[in-house]
PDB file of C-alpha atoms and ligand atoms in Angstrom:
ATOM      1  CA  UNK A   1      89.033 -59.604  18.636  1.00 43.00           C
ATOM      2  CA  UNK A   2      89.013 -60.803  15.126  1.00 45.00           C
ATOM      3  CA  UNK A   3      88.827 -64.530  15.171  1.00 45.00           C
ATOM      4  CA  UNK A   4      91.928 -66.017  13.131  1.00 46.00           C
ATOM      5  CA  UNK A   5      91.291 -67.238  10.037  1.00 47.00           C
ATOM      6  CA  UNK A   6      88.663 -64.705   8.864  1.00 50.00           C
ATOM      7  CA  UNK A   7      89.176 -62.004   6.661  1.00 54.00           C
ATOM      8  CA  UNK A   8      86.985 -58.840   6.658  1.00 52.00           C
ATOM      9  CA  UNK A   9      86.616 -55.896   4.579  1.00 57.00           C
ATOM     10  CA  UNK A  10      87.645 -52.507   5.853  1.00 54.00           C
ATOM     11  CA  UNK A  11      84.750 -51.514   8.117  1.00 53.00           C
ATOM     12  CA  UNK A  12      83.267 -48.188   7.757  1.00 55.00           C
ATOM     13  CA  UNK A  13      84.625 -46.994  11.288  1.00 57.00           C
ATOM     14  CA  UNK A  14      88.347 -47.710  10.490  1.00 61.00           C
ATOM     15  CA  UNK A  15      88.643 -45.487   7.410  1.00 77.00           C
ATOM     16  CA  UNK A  16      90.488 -42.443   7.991  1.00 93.00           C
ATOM     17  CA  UNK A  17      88.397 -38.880   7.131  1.00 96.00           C
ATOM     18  CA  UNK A  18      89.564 -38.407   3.918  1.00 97.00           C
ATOM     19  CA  UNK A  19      88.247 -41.777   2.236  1.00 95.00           C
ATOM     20  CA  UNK A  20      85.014 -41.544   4.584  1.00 95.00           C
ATOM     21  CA  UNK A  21      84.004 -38.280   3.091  1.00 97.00           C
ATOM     22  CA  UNK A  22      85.116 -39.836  -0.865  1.00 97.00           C
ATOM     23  CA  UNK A  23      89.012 -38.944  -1.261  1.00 97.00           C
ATOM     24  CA  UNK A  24      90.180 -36.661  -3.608  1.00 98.00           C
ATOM     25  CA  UNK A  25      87.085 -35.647  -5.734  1.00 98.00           C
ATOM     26  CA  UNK A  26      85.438 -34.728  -2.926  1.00 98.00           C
ATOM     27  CA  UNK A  27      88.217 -32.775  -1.654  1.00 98.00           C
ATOM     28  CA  UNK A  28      88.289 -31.001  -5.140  1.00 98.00           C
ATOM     29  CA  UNK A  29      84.661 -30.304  -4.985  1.00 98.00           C
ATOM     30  CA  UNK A  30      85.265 -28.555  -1.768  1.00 98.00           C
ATOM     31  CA  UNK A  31      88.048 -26.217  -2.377  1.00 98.00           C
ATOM     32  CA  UNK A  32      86.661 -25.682  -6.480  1.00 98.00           C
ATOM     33  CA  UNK A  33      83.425 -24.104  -4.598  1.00 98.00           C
ATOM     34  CA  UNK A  34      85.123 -22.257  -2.209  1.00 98.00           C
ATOM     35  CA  UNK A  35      87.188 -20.509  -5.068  1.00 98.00           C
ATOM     36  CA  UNK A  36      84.218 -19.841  -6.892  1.00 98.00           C
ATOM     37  CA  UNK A  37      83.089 -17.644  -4.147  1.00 98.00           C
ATOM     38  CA  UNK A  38      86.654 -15.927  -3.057  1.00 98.00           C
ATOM     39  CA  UNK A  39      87.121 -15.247  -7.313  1.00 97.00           C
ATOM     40  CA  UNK A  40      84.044 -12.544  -6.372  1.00 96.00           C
ATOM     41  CA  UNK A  41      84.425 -11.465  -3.109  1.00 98.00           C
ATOM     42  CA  UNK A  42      85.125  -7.915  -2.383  1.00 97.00           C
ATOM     43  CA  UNK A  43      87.603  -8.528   0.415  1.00 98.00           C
ATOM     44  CA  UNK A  44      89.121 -11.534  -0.390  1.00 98.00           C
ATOM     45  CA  UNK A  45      90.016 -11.457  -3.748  1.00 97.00           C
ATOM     46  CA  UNK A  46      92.400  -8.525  -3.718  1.00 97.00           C
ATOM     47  CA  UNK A  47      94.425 -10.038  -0.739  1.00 97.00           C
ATOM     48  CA  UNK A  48      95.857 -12.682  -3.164  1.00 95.00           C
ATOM     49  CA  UNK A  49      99.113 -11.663  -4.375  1.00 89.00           C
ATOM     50  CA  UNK A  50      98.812 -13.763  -7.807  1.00 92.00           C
ATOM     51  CA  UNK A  51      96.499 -13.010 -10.711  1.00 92.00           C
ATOM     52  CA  UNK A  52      95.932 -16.477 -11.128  1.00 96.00           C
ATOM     53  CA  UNK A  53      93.808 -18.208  -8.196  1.00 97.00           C
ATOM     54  CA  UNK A  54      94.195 -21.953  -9.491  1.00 97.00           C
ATOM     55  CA  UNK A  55      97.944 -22.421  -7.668  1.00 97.00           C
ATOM     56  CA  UNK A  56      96.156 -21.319  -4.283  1.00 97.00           C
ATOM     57  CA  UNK A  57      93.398 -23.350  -4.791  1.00 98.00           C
ATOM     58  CA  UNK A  58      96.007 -25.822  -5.378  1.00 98.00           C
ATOM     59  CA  UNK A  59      97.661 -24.918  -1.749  1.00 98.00           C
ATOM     60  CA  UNK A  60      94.623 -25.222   0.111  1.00 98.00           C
ATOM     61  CA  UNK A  61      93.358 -28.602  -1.737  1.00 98.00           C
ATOM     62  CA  UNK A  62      96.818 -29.972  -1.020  1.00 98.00           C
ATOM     63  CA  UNK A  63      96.910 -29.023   2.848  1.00 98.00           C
ATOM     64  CA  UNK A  64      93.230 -29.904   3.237  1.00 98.00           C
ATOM     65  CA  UNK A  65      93.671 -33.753   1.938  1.00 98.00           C
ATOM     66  CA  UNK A  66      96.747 -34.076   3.925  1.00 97.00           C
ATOM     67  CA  UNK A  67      95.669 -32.616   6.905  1.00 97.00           C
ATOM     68  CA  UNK A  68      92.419 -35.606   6.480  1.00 97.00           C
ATOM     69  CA  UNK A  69      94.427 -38.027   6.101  1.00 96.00           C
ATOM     70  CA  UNK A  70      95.189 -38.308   2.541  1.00 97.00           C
ATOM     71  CA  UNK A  71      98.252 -37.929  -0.206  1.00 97.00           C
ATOM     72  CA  UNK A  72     101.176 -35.761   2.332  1.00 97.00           C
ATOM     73  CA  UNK A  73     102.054 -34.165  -1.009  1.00 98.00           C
ATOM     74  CA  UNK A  74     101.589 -30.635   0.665  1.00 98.00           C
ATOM     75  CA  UNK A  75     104.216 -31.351   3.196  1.00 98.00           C
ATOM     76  CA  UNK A  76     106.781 -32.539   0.081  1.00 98.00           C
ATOM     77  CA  UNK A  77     105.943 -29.321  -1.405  1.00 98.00           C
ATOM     78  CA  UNK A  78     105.705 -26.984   1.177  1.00 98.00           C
ATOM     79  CA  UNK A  79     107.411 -28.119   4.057  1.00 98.00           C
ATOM     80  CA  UNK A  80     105.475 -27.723   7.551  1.00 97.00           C
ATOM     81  CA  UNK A  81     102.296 -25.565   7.089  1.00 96.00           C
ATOM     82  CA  UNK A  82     102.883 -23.273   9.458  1.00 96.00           C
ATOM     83  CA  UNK A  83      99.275 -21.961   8.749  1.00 97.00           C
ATOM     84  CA  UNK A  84      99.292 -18.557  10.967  1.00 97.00           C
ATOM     85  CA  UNK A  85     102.929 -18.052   9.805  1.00 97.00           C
ATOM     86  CA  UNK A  86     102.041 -17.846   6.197  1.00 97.00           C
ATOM     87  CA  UNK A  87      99.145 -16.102   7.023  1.00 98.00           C
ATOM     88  CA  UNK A  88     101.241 -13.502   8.621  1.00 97.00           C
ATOM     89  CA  UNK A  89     101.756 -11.053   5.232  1.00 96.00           C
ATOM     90  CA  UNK A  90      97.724 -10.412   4.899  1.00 97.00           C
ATOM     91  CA  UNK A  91      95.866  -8.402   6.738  1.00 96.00           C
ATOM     92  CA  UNK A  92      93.570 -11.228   8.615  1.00 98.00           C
ATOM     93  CA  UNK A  93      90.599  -9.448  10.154  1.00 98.00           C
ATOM     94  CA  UNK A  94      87.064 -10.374  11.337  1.00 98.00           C
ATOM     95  CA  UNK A  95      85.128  -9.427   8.040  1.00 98.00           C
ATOM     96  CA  UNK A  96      88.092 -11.147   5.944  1.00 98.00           C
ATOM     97  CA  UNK A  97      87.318 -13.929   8.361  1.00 98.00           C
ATOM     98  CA  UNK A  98      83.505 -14.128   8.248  1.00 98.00           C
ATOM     99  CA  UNK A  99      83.856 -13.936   4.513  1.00 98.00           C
ATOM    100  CA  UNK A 100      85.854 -17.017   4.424  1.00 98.00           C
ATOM    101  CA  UNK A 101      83.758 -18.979   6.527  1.00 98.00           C
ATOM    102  CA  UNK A 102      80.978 -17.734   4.323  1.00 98.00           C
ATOM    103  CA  UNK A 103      82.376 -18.904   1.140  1.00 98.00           C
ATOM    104  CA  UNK A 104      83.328 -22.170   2.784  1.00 98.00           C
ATOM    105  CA  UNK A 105      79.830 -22.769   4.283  1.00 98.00           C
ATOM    106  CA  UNK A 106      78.506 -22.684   1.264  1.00 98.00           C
ATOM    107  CA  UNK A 107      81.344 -25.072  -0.481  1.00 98.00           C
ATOM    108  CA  UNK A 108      80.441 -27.512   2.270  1.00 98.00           C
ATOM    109  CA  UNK A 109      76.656 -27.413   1.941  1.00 98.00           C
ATOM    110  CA  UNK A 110      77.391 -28.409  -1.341  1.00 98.00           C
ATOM    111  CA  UNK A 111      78.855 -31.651  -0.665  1.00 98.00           C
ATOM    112  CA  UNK A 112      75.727 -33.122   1.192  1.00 97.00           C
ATOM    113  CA  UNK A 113      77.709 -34.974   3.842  1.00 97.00           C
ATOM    114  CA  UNK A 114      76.713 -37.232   6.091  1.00 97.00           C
ATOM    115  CA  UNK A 115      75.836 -34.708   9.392  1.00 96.00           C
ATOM    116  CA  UNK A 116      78.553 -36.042  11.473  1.00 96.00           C
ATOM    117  CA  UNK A 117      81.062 -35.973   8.698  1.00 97.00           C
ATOM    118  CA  UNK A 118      79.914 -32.367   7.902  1.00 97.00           C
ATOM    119  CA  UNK A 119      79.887 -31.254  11.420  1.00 97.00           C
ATOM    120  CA  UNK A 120      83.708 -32.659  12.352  1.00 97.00           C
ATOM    121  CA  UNK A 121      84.759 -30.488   8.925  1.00 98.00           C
ATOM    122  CA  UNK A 122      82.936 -27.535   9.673  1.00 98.00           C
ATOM    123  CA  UNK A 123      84.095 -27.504  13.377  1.00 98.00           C
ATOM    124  CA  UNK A 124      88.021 -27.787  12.083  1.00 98.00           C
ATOM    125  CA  UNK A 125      87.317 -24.841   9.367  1.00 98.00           C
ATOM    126  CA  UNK A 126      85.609 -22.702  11.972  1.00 98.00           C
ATOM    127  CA  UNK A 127      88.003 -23.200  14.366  1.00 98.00           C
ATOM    128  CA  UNK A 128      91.123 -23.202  11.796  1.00 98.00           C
ATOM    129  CA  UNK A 129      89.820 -19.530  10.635  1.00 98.00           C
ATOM    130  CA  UNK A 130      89.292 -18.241  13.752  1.00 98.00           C
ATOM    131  CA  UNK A 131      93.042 -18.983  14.893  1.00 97.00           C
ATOM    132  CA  UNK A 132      93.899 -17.696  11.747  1.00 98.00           C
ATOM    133  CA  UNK A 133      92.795 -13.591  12.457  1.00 98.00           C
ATOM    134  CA  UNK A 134      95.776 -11.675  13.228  1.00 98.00           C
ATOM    135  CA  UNK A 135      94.947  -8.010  12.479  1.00 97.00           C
ATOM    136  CA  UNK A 136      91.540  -6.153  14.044  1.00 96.00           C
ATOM    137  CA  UNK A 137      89.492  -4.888  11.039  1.00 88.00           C
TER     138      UNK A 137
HETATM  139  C1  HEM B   1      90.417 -16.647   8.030  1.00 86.90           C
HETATM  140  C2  HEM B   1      90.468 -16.195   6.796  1.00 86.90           C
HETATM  141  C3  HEM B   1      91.552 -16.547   5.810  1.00 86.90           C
HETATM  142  C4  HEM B   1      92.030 -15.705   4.853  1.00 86.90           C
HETATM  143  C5  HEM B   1      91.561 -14.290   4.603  1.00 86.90           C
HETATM  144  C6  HEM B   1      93.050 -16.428   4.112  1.00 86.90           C
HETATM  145  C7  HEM B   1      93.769 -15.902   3.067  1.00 86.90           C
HETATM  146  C8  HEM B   1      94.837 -16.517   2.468  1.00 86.90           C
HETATM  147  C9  HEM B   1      95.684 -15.916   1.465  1.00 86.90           C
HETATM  148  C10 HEM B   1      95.514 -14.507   0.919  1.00 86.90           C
HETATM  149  C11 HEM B   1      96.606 -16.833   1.124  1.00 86.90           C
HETATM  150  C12 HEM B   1      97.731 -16.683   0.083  1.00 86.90           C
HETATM  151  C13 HEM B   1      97.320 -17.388  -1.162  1.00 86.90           C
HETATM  152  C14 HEM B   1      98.402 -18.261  -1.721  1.00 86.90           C
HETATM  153  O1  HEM B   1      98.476 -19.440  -1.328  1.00 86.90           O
HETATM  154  O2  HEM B   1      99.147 -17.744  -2.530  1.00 86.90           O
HETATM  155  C15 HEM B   1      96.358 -18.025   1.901  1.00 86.90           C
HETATM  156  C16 HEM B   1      97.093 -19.184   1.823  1.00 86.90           C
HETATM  157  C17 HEM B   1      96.739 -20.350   2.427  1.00 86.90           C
HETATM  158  N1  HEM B   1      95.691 -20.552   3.289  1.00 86.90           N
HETATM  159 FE1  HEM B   1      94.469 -19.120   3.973  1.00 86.90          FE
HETATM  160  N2  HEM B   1      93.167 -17.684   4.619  1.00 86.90           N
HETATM  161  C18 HEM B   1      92.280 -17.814   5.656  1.00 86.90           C
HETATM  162  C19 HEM B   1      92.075 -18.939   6.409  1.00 86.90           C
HETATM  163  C20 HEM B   1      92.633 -20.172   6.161  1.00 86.90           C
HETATM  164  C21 HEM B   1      92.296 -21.383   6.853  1.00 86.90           C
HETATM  165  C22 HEM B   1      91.263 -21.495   7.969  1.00 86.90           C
HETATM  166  C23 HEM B   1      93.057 -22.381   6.313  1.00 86.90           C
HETATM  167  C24 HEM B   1      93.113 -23.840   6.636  1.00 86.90           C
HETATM  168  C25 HEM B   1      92.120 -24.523   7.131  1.00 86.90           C
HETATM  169  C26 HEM B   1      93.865 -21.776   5.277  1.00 86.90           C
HETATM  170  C27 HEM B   1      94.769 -22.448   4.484  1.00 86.90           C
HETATM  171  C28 HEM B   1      95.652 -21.862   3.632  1.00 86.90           C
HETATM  172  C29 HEM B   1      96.735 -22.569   2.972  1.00 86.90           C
HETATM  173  C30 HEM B   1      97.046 -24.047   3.082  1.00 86.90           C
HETATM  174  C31 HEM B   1      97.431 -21.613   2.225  1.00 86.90           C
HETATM  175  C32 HEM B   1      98.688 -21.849   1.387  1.00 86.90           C
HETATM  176  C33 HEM B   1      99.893 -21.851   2.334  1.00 86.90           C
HETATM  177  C34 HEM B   1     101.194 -22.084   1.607  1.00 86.90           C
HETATM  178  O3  HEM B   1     101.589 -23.238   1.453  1.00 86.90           O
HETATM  179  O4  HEM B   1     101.813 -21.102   1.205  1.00 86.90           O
HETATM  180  N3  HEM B   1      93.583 -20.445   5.211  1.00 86.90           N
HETATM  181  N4  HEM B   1      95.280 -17.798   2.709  1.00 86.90           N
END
């Protein structure tokens, strides 16, 4: 218990993901790496309906921060995410699969997280993808 009178400053443990990891840059850090890699990928890149990747990038940083903890502005733009629903219109298979996890590996290495930090996102975006494959290849 927190005697009365005291004040302390937000302790490390109370944060919520999001700030732990550094908020919004680091968010953007994440999903601008990521893109990098899907802008050349083989598989990937053709499965986006728009020329332009930078409003799915957009998607993806908006979900990610919100699902953390963070700004809810995806919800107040796209309603509930209904992730394997929207997913439904693409043709999720393993190697579609393994190349996202690829590209996002590599987008997390880059942010040189503390290990359990990086191990709680990477479990999430392994398991997220996973749940996401809805076609065989
Ligand atoms: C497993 C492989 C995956 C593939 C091949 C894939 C592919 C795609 C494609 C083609 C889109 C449409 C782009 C657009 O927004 O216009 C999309 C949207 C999206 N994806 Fe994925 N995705 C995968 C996994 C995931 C995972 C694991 C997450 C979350 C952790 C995720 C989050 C999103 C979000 C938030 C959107 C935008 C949804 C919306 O509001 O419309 N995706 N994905």
């Amino acid at each position: 218990m927190v005697a009365s009178g005291q004040t302390f400053s937000q302790p490390e443990y109370t944060e919520n993901f999001y700030e732990a990891i550094g908020g919004h840059p680091t968010f953007v850090k994440l999903v601008d790496a990521f893109y990098e890699g899907v802008a050349d990928d083989e598989i990937l890149r053709p499965m986006y309906p728009e020329q332009d990747l930078r409003p799915a990038k957009e998607r993806l940083l908006l979900f990610l921060e919100q699902y953390w903890g963070g700004p809810k502005t995806y919800g107040e733009q796209r309603g509930h995410p209904r992730l394997r629903m929207r997913h439904m219109p693409f043709r999720v298979g393993p190697q579609a699969r393994d190349a996202w996890l690829r590209h996002m590996r590599h987008a997390v290495d880059r942010l040189d997280l503390a290990p359990l930090h990086e191990a709680t996102l990477w479990d999430y975006l392994e398991r997220a993808a996973l749940s996401m494959v809805n076609a065989a290849d």
